[in-house]
Amino acid sequence: MKFIHTLLTGLILCSVFACKPEATPTKETTIEVPAADETTTNEKNPNLAANMSWTFLTDQLFHHRVTVERGNVDENERKGHWVDFHENGKYDYGVWGDKTLEGTWSYDDNTKVLEMKPMGDAKPSEWRLKHMEDNLIMLGTATYGNNTQQVQWIRHEQRPDKNAKPVDEQEDQ
């Protein structure tokens, strides 16, 4: 069964990388984060209306699917991890129902690079993005030393449920 998961993961990664990139505007997208007292969770940042090429990030949230690091495939160590990018340039990150981290993000439409700056002591990260439908692939860059990681995320409507049956068990019934 583990072989099948590894094979499927490889096929998914290959299919995403083989896809032709979407035509997008060449203008750089800059996210300006308003001061904490200027925004609420439902308010949208009016500075973002000019170029919406990053909306694939803010449409729902993403669940961790698999991480490939130095040739090792990890499907279980980060099980239950999720990330939610907000239109105001902030993001939340957590495990199962709990938010464990928050920060700000920016996306450069020309280079397809996402930068994530967490609040507190956590290290920032930079990722080259590839996306297709509900799949998001993040390829680490050398900027912050996370260049050995490739992470696949799957779009979902809500945070993962620790008590839900695995997808494999639901399909077998």
XYZ file of C-alpha atoms in Angstrom:
173
model
C 0.000 0.000 0.000
C 2.872 2.388 0.806
C 4.326 1.682 -2.656
C 1.025 2.704 -4.261
C 0.954 5.979 -2.273
C 4.564 6.734 -3.253
C 3.842 5.924 -6.893
C 0.679 8.070 -6.907
C 2.542 10.931 -5.270
C 5.256 10.733 -7.915
C 2.673 10.707 -10.697
C 0.875 13.723 -9.223
C 4.116 15.664 -8.895
C 5.135 14.770 -12.453
C 1.743 15.777 -13.870
C 1.793 19.119 -12.085
C 5.319 19.920 -13.291
C 4.479 18.867 -16.848
C 1.508 21.228 -17.074
C 1.891 24.302 -19.202
C 1.934 27.432 -16.984
C -1.066 29.732 -17.223
C -0.763 33.003 -19.069
C -0.671 35.699 -16.419
C -0.096 39.426 -16.390
C 3.533 40.466 -16.091
C 2.899 43.106 -13.440
C 4.354 42.306 -9.995
C 1.787 41.775 -7.257
C 2.531 43.551 -4.023
C 0.605 42.801 -0.874
C 0.326 45.733 1.491
C -0.707 44.598 4.920
C -2.913 47.080 6.781
C -2.274 47.800 10.442
C -4.000 45.353 12.794
C -6.584 47.931 13.847
C -7.541 48.678 10.214
C -8.801 45.236 9.275
C -11.139 42.529 10.444
C -11.268 38.923 9.309
C -14.018 39.699 6.764
C -12.548 42.920 5.370
C -10.637 42.903 2.077
C -7.608 45.062 1.418
C -8.560 47.652 -1.283
C -4.905 47.896 -2.405
C -5.194 44.422 -3.936
C -7.924 45.126 -6.495
C -5.544 46.066 -9.349
C -3.988 42.616 -9.893
C -5.713 39.494 -8.667
C -3.371 36.846 -10.127
C -2.727 35.431 -6.634
C -6.388 34.541 -5.909
C -5.583 30.847 -6.388
C -3.920 31.150 -2.950
C -6.829 32.790 -1.135
C -9.652 30.609 -2.483
C -10.278 28.351 0.545
C -7.370 26.816 2.474
C -4.862 24.045 1.801
C -4.213 20.713 3.544
C -0.757 19.155 3.498
C -0.599 16.176 1.141
C 3.062 15.236 0.894
C 6.549 16.633 1.421
C 9.549 15.456 -0.557
C 12.881 16.386 1.001
C 16.229 15.088 -0.226
C 14.469 12.196 -1.960
C 12.471 11.148 1.125
C 8.682 11.168 0.817
C 6.738 12.205 3.922
C 2.982 11.720 3.880
C 2.404 11.159 7.584
C 4.772 13.356 9.634
C 2.889 16.526 8.620
C -0.525 14.935 8.446
C -3.193 17.382 9.588
C -1.135 20.477 8.723
C -2.919 23.258 6.867
C -2.316 26.799 5.639
C -4.886 29.530 4.990
C -3.832 32.579 2.933
C -6.025 35.658 3.469
C -6.603 38.409 0.903
C -5.227 41.030 3.305
C -1.702 39.568 3.010
C -1.831 37.534 6.221
C -1.851 33.766 6.667
C -2.634 31.209 9.355
C -0.892 27.850 9.696
C -1.829 24.999 11.980
C -2.310 21.355 12.747
C -5.782 19.817 12.764
C -8.149 22.371 14.292
C -5.475 24.445 16.013
C -3.741 27.518 14.598
C -0.073 27.294 15.571
C 1.398 30.157 13.551
C 0.426 33.337 11.751
C 2.288 35.736 9.554
C 2.311 37.766 6.357
C 2.799 36.687 2.769
C 3.714 38.311 -0.549
C 3.615 36.899 -4.064
C 5.624 38.034 -7.086
C 3.633 37.275 -10.218
C 6.676 37.606 -12.513
C 8.794 35.005 -10.742
C 5.915 32.965 -9.240
C 7.632 33.249 -5.849
C 5.778 33.318 -2.535
C 7.470 34.704 0.561
C 6.064 33.824 3.981
C 7.133 35.776 7.067
C 5.805 34.273 10.304
C 5.305 36.323 13.451
C 7.603 35.565 16.369
C 10.778 33.510 16.229
C 9.866 31.202 13.334
C 12.100 31.417 10.252
C 10.732 33.038 7.059
C 10.505 30.937 3.912
C 10.406 31.473 0.174
C 8.785 29.175 -2.376
C 8.454 28.943 -6.134
C 4.816 28.013 -6.823
C 3.125 25.766 -9.347
C -0.614 25.265 -9.211
C -3.327 23.493 -11.132
C -6.945 23.330 -10.040
C -6.924 22.249 -6.367
C -3.217 21.308 -6.223
C -0.508 23.663 -5.037
C 3.160 22.683 -5.255
C 5.661 24.738 -3.262
C 9.324 24.370 -4.222
C 11.703 25.745 -1.607
C 14.270 28.326 -2.708
C 17.788 28.913 -1.422
C 16.907 32.325 0.052
C 16.122 30.973 3.534
C 17.727 27.553 3.192
C 14.561 25.517 2.597
C 15.490 24.695 -0.999
C 15.554 20.927 -0.424
C 11.795 20.786 0.196
C 8.917 20.278 -2.221
C 5.481 20.366 -0.632
C 2.150 19.437 -2.178
C -1.030 20.979 -0.779
C -4.655 20.176 -1.666
C -7.410 22.817 -1.526
C -10.200 22.246 1.028
C -13.102 24.234 2.437
C -12.187 23.806 6.101
C -9.431 22.699 8.455
C -8.664 18.967 8.536
C -10.617 16.790 10.949
C -8.440 14.501 13.054
C -11.362 12.110 13.607
C -12.357 11.779 9.942
C -11.740 8.465 8.214
C -8.793 8.429 5.790
C -9.782 8.792 2.142
C -8.587 5.212 1.410
C -11.025 3.794 3.983
C -13.936 5.889 2.655
C -13.361 4.592 -0.892
C -13.222 0.930 0.224
C -16.754 1.027 1.654
